[in-house]
Coordinates of C-alpha atoms in Angstrom, one line a residue:
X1 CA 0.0 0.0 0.0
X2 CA 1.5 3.6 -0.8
X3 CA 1.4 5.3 2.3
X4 CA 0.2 9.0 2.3
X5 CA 2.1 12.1 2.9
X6 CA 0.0 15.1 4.5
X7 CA 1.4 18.3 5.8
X8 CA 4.0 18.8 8.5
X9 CA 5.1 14.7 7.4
X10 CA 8.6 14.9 7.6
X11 CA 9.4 11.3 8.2
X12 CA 13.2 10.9 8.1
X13 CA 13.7 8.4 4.7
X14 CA 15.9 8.9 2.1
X15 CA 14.5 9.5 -0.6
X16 CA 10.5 9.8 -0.9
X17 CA 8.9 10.2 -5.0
X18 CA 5.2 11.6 -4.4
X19 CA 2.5 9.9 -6.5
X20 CA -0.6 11.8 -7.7
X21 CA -3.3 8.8 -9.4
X22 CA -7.0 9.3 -9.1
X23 CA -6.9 5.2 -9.2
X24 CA -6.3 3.0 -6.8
X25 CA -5.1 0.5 -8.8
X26 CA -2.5 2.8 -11.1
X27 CA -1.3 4.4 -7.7
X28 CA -0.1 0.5 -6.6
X29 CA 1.1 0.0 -10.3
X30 CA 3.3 3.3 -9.8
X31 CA 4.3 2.1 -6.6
X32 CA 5.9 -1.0 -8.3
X33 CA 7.6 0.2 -11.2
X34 CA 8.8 3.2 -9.7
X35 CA 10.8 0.8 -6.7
X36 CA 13.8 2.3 -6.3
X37 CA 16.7 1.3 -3.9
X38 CA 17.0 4.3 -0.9
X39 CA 13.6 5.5 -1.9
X40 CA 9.7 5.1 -0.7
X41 CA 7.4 5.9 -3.1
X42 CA 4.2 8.0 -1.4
X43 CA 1.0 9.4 -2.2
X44 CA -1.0 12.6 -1.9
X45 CA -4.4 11.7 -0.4
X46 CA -6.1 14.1 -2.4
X47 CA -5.6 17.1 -4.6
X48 CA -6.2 19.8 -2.1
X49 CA -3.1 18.4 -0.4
X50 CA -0.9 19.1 -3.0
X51 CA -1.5 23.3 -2.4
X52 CA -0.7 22.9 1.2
X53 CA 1.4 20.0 1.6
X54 CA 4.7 20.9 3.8
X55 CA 7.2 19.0 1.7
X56 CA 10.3 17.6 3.7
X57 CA 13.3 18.5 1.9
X58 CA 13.9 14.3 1.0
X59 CA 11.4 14.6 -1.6
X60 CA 13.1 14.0 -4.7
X61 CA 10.4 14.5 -7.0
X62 CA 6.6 13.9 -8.3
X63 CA 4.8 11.7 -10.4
X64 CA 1.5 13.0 -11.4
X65 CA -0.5 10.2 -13.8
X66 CA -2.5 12.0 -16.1
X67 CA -6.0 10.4 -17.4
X68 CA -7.0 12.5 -20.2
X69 CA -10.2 10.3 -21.7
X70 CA -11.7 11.4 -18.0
X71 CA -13.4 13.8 -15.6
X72 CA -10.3 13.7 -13.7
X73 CA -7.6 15.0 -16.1
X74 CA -8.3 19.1 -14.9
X75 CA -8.2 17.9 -11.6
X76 CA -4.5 15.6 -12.6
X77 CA -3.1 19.0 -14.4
X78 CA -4.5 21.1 -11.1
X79 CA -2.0 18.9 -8.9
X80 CA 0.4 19.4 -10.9
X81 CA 0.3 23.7 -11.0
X82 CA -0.2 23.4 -7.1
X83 CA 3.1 21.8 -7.0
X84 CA 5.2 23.6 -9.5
X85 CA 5.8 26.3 -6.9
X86 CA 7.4 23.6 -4.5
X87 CA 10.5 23.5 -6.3
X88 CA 10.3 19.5 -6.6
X89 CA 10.6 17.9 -10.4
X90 CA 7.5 17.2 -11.4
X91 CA 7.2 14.3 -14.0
X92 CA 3.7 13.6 -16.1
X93 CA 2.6 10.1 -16.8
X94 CA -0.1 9.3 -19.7
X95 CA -1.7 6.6 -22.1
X96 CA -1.0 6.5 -25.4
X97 CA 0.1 10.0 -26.0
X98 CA 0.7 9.6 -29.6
X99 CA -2.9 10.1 -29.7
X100 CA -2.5 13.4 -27.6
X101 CA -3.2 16.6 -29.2
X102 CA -0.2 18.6 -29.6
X103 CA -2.4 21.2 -27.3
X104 CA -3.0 18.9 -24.8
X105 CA 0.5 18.2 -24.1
X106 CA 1.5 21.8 -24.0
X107 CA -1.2 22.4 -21.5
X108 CA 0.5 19.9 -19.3
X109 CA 4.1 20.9 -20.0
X110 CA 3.0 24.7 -19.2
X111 CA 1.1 24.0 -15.7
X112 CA 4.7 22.4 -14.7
X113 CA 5.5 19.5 -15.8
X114 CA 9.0 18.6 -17.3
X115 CA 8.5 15.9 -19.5
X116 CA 5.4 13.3 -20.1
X117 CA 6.4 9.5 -19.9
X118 CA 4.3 6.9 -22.0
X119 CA 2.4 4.7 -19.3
X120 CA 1.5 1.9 -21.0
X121 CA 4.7 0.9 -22.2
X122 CA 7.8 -0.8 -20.3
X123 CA 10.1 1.5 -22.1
X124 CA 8.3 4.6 -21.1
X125 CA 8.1 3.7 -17.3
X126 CA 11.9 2.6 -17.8
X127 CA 12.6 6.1 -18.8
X128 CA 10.7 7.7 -16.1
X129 CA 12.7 5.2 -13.6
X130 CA 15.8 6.1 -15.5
X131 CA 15.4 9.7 -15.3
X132 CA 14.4 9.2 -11.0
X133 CA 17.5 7.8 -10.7
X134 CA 19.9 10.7 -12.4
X135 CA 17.4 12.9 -10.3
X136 CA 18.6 10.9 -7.5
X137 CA 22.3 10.7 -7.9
X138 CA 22.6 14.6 -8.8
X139 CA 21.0 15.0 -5.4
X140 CA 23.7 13.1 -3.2
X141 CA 26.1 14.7 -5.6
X142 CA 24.8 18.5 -4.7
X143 CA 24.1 17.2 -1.2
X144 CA 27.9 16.2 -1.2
X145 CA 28.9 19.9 -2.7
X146 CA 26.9 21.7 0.3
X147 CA 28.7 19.6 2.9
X148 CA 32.2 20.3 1.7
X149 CA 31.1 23.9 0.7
X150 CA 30.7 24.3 4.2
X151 CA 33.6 22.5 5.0
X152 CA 36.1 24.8 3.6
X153 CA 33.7 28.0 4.6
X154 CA 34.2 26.9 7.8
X155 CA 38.0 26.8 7.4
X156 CA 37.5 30.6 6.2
X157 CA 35.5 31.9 9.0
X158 CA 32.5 32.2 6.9
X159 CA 29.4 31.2 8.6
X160 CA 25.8 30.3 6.4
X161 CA 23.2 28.2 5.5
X162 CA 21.1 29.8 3.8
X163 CA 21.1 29.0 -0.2
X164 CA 22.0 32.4 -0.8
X165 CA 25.5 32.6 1.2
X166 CA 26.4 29.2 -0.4
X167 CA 25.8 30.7 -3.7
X168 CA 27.9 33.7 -2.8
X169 CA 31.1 31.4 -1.3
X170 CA 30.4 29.2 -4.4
X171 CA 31.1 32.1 -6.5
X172 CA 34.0 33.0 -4.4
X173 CA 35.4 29.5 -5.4
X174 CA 35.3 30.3 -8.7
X175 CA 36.5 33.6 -8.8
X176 CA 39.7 33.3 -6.5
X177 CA 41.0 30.7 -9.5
X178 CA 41.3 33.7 -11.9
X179 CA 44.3 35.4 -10.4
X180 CA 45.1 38.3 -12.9
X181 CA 41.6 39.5 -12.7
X182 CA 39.9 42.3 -10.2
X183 CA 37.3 41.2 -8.0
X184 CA 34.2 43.6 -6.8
X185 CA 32.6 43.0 -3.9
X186 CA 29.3 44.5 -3.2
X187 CA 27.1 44.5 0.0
X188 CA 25.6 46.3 3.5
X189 CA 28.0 47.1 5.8
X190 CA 28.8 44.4 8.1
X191 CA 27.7 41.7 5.5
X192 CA 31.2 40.3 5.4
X193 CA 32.9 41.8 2.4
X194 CA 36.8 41.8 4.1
X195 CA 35.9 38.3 5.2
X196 CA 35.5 37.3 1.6
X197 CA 38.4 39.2 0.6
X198 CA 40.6 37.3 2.5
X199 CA 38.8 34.1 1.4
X200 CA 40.2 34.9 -2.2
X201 CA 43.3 35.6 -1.1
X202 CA 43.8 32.3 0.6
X203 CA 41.9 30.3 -2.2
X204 CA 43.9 32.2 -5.2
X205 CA 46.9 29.6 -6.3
X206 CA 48.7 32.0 -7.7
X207 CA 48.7 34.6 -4.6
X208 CA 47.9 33.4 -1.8
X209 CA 51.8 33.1 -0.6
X210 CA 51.9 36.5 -1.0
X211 CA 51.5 39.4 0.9
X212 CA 47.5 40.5 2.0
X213 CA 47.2 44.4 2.0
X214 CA 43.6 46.6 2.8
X215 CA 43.2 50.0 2.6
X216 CA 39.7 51.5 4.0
X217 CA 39.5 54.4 1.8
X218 CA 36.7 56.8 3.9
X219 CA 39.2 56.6 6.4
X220 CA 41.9 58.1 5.2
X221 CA 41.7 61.9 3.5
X222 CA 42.5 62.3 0.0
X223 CA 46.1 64.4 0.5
X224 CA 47.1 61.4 2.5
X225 CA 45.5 58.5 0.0
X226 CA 47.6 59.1 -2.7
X227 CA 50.9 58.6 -0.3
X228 CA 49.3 55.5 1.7
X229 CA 48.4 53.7 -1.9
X230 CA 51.3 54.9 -4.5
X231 CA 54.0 55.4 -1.8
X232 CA 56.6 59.1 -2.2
X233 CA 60.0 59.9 -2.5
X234 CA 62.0 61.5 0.4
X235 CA 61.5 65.3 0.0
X236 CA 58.4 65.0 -2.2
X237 CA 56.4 67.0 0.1
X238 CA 56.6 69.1 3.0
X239 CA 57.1 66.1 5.9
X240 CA 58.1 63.4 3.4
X241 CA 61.2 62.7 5.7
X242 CA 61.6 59.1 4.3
X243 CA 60.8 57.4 1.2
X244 CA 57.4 55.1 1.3
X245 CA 56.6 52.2 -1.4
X246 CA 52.6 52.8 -0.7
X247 CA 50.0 50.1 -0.5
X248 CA 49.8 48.7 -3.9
X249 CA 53.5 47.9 -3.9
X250 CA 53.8 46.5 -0.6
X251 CA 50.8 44.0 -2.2
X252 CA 53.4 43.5 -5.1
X253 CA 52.8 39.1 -6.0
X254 CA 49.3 39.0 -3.8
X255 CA 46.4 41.1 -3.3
X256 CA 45.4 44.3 -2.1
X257 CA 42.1 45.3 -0.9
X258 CA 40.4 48.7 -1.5
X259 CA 37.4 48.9 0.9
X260 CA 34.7 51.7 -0.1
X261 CA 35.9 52.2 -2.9
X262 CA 33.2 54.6 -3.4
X263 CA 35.1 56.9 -1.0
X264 CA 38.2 57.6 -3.8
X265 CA 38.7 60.5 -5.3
X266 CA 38.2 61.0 -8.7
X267 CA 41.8 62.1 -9.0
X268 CA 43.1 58.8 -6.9
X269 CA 40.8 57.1 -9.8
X270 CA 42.2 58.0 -12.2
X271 CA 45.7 56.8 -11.2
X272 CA 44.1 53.6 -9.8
X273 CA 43.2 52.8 -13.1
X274 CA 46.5 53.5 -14.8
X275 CA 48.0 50.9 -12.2
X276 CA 44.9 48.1 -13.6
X277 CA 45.5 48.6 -17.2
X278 CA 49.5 48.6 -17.0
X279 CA 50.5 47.0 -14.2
X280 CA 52.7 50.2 -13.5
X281 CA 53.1 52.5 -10.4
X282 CA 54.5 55.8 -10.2
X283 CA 54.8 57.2 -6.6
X284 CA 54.6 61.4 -5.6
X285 CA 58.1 62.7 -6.6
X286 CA 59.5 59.8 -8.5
X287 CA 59.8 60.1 -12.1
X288 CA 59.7 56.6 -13.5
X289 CA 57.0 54.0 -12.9
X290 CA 57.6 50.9 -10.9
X291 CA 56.2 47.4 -12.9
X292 CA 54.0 45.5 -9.9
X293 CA 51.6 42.5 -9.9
X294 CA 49.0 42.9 -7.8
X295 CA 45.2 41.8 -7.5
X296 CA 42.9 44.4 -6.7
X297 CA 39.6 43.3 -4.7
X298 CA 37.2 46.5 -3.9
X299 CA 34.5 46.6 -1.9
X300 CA 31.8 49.1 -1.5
X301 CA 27.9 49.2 0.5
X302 CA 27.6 52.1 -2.2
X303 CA 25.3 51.7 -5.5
X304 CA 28.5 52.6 -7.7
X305 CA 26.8 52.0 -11.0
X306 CA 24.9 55.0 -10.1
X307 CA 27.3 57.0 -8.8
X308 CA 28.9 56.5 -12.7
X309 CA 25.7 57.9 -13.7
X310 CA 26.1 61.2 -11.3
X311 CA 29.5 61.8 -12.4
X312 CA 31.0 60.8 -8.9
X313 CA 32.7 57.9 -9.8
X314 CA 34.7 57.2 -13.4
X315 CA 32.8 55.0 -15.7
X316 CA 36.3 53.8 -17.3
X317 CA 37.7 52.5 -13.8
X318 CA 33.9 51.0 -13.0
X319 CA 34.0 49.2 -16.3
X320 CA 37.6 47.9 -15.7
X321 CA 36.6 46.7 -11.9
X322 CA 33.7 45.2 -12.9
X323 CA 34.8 42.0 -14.3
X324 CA 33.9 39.7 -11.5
X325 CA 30.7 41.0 -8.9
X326 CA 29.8 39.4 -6.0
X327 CA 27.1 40.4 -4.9
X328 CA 26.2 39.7 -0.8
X329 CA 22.8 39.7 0.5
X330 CA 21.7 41.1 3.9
X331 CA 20.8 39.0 6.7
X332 CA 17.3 40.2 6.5
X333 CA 17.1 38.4 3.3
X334 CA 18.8 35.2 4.7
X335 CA 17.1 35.2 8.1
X336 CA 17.9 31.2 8.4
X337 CA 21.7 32.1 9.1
X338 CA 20.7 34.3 12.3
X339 CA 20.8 30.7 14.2
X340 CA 24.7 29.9 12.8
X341 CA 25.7 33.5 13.3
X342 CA 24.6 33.0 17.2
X343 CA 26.7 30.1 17.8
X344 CA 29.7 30.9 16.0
X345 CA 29.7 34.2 17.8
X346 CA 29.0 32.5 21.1
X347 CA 31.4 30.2 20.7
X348 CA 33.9 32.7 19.5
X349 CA 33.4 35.0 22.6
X350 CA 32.2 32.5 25.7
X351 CA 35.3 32.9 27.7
X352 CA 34.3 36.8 28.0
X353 CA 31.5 35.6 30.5
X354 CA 32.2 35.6 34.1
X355 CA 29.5 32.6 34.6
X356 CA 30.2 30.6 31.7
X357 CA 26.8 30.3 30.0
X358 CA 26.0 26.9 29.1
X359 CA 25.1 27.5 25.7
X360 CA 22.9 30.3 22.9
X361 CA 19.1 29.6 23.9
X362 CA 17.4 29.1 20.3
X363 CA 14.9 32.3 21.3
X364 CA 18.1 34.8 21.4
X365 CA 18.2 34.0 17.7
X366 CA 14.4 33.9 17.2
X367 CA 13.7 37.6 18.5
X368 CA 16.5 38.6 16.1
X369 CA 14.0 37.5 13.0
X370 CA 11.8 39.9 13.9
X371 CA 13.7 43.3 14.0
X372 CA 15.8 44.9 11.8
X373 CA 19.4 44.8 11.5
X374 CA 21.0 47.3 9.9
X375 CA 24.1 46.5 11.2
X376 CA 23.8 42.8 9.8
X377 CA 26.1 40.0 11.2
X378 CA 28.5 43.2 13.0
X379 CA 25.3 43.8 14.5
X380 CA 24.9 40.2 15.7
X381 CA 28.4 40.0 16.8
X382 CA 28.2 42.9 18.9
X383 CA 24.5 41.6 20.4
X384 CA 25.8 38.2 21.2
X385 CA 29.5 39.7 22.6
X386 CA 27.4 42.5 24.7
X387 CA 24.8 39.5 26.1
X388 CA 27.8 37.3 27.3
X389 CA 29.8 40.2 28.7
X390 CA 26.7 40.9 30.9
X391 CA 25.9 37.4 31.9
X392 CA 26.7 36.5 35.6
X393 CA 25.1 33.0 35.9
X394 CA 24.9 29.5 34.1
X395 CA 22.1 29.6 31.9
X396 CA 21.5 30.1 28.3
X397 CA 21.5 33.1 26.5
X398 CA 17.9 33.6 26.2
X399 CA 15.9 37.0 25.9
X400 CA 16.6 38.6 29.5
X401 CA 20.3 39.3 27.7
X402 CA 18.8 41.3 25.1
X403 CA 19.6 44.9 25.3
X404 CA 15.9 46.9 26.3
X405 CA 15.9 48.4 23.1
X406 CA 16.3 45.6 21.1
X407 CA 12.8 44.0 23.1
X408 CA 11.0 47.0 22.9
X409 CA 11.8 46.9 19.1
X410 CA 9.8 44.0 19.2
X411 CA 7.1 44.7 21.5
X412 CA 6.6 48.0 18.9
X413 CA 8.2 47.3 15.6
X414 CA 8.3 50.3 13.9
X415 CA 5.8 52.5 11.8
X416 CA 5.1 51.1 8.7
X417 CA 6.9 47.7 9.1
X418 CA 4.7 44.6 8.6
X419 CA 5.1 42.2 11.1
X420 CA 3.3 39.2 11.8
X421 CA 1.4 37.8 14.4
X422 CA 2.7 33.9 14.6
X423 CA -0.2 32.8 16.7
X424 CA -2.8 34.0 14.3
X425 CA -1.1 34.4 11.1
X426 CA -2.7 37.9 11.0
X427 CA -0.8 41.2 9.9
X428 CA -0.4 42.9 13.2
X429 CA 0.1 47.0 11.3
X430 CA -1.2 47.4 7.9
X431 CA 0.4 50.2 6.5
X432 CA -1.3 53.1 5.0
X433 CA -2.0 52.9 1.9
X434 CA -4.1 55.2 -0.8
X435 CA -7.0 53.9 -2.5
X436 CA -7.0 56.9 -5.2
X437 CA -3.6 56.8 -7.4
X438 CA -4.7 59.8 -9.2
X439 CA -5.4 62.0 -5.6
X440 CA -2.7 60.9 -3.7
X441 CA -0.3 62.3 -7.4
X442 CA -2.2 65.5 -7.0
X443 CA -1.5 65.9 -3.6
X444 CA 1.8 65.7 -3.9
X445 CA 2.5 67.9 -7.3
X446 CA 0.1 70.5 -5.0
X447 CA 3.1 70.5 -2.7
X448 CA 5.7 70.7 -5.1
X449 CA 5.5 74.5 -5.9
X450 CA 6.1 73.4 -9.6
X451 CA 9.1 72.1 -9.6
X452 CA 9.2 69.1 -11.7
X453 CA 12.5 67.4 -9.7
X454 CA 10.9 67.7 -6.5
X455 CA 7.1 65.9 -7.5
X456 CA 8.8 63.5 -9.6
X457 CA 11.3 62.4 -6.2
X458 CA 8.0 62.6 -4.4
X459 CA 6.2 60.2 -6.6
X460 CA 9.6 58.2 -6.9
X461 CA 9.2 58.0 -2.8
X462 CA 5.6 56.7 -3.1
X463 CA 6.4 54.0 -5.7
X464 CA 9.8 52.7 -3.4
X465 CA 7.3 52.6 -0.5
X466 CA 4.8 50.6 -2.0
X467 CA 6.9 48.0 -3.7
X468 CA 9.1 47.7 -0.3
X469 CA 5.8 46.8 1.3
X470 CA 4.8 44.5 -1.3
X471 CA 8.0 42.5 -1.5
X472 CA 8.5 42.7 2.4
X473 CA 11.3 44.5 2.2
X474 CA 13.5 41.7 -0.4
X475 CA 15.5 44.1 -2.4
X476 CA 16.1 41.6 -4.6
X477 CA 12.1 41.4 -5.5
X478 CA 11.7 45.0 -5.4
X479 CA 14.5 44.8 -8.3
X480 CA 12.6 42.9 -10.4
X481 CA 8.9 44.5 -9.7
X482 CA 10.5 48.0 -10.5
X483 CA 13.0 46.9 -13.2
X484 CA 16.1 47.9 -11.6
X485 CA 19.4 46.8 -10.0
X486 CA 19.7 45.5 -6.7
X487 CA 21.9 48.2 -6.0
X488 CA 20.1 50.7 -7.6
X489 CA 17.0 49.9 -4.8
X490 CA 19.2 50.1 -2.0
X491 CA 20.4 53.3 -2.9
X492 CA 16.9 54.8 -3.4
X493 CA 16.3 53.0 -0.1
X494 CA 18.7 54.6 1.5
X495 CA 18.2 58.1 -0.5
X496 CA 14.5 58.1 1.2
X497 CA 15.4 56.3 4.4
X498 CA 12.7 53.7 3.6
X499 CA 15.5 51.2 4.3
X500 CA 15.0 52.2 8.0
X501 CA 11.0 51.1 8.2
X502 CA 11.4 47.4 7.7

């Protein structure tokens, strides 16, 4: 008998293949042919369970048996568009489609389905078993690649879960290979962009024996950037007592890391990209360039592609940069590494406590979901450091060793932020919104004394608001509703301090 799979099942097998058949006796046939070892082959009771099934993450994929000569074949294609939005494979199963209209089978193939299988064949069920099985193996095969993924992020001092930040490390992989070329890093502060920098440095073959040198270029003014990156000659200036080889040639054979990037000069730009296109450096004073071979990594929490566009940063350097991107998402938009961050950082600072808590209580991490954090994993960092500092007994870190702001934060989220009630599944604060477009413009050109700049920023405000509240505040889905860069929404977001309300 094919046992059934309802919602919150998330029985511990290896492998389970879900199996939609409005018969009985096809169900058992499925259950047969599609015997697999490592795998259990279960049903969906009915079709309303295929909207609001909670899939464990073991299932490997779906078989949906279509029966087109009956009532039932809307309701077989209906199961099939309820699941396409799991994520999980979903493979069709149908008699004698040679006799299918080429309409009927695009139907099926557009509600979600991958491919169709001929049912009433053995070589069309030993295709679908086929196919399983590669499903199968590329499964354990990925599964394998997260595990040593995390492996050698471990080793690096990077800490995720989330798909997103193996993505990013994944791309780090790749890009630390390819040695001669600049790397740009591009994220929030406190998201982890030195942390990958060094990453690359360690992972590049070809420098990672060499030397590791970063620059933080708002902190340093510009009279004094040119001497720290390009070095001077003794005498070059008033109180150049001794010579100085600068940043990029102390990185000569490894890397050198320019953070905020966006802070340059235009001037210090311009000579940055001489260095990139020649491999040359000339220092203040000296006459004749100096050959280097250096890799330049910049990081910035600055839209840069729109500061080309406003003249405040050179499109020729941008351009040259901007070979290799990674971009690095905030934690708000990978919530599920909140949990990793806790430990690692209570780990990393549990000898600061004078009582020795025993371990991070799961709800120190779970009141983190629900406020914002600017700050991102810094933020954490300092939260979890603070708490253990503070703690004089033995028990977990819990919410008591929460700083009062960071409760009351939760007790009143802010105006305008959606949050939700977990009990009831209820928005707890709509925000306002206007029912009349065409007022809520007039309104706002009324207030504009006729300048066209300021109602067109006002109605730019509006739009940014309502598409932050529609896509809860994912920058990345605000991107795509409004046709824009990622960066280019955080910059508006931070341009209108919207960025501030989730």
């Amino acid at each position: 008998m094919v046992a059934p799979v309802g919602p919150g099942d998330a029985r511990s097998l290896p492998f389970q293949i879900l199996v939609w058949a409005t018969s009985e006796s096809l169900r058992h046939t499925l259950q047969i042919g599609l015997e697999l070892p490592d795998t259990i082959v279960r049903a969906l009771p009915t079709a309303a369970e295929a909207e609001h099934a909670n899939l464990p993450e073991n299932v490997l994929c779906a078989v949906i048996a279509l029966e087109k000569a009956t009532a039932s074949f809307d309701t077989d294609v209906g199961v099939i568009r309820k699941l396409r939005g799991s994520g999980v494979p979903i493979f069709a199963l149908g008699a004698h489609l040679a006799n299918w209209p080429i309409a009927v089978r695009c139907q099926v193939l557009l509600a979600g389905a991958q491919t169709i299988f001929e049912s009433k064949s053995q070589a069309g069920l030993a295709n679908l078993r086929e196919t399983i099985s590669r499903q199968m193996f590329e499964r354990i095969r990925e599964s394998e690649q997260r595990n040593n993924l995390r492996e050698i992020m471990k080793q690096h001092g990077v800490v995720g879960e989330s798909r997103a930040m193996l993505e990013v490390f994944q791309r780090v992989l790749r890009v630390s290979r390819l040695s001669d070329l600049p790397v740009m890093l591009h994220g929030e502060s406190g998201t982890g962009k030195e942390l990958l920098a060094r990453a690359i440095h360690r992972l590049d073959p070809k420098r990672s024996r060499g030397p590791y040198v970063a620059l933080n270029c708002s902190a340093v003014t510009k009279e004094l950037a040119e001497s720290e990156l390009f070095g001077h000659r003794r005498g070059a200036f008033t109180g150049a007592e001794h010579s100085r080889k600068g940043l990029i040639r102390s990185a000569d054979g490894g890397v050198l890391l320019l953070d905020e990037i966006g802070d340059l000069s235009l001037e210090l730009q311009a000579k940055l990209l001489r260095v990139l296109q020649e491999n040359r450096v000339l220092s203040v004073g000296e006459d004749e360039e100096v050959p280097v071979s250096v890799r330049v990594i910049v990081a910035s929490h600055r839209d840069i592609p729109e500061m080309v566009r406003t003249g405040e940063f050179r499109g020729d350097l941008f351009h040259r940069l901007n070979v290799l991107c990674i971009e690095i998402p905030p934690l708000r938009e990978r919530r599920e590494d909140l949990w990793p961050l806790v430990s690692h950082f209570y780990e990393k600072y549990r000898e600061l406590g004078t009582g020795l808590p025993l371990s991070a209580g799961r709800d120190f991490a779970d009141a983190l979901v629900g406020i914002a954090l600017p700050g991102n994993a810094r933020q954490v960092e300092n939260l979890v450091r603070r708490a253990i500092a503070q703690k004089d007994d033995d028990t977990p870190l819990g919410l008591a060793d929460l700083p009062r702001e960071v409760l009351q934060s939760i007790v009143e989220p802010p105006l305008g932020r959606l949050s939700e009630d977990r009990s009831s599944g209820q928005t707890a604060r709509e925000p306002d919104k206007s029912s009349d477009v065409s007022a809520s413009l007039d309104s706002l050109l009324a207030t504009s004394t006729g300048n066209l700049n300021q109602a067109l920023e006002k109605c730019e405000r509006v739009l940014l608001q309502m598409t932050f509240e529609k896509a809860r505040g994912n920058q990345s889905q605000m991107a795509q509703m409004l046709g824009i860069t990622p960066r280019s929404v955080y910059s508006k977001l931070r341009k209108y301090g919207l960025h501030l309300s989730r």
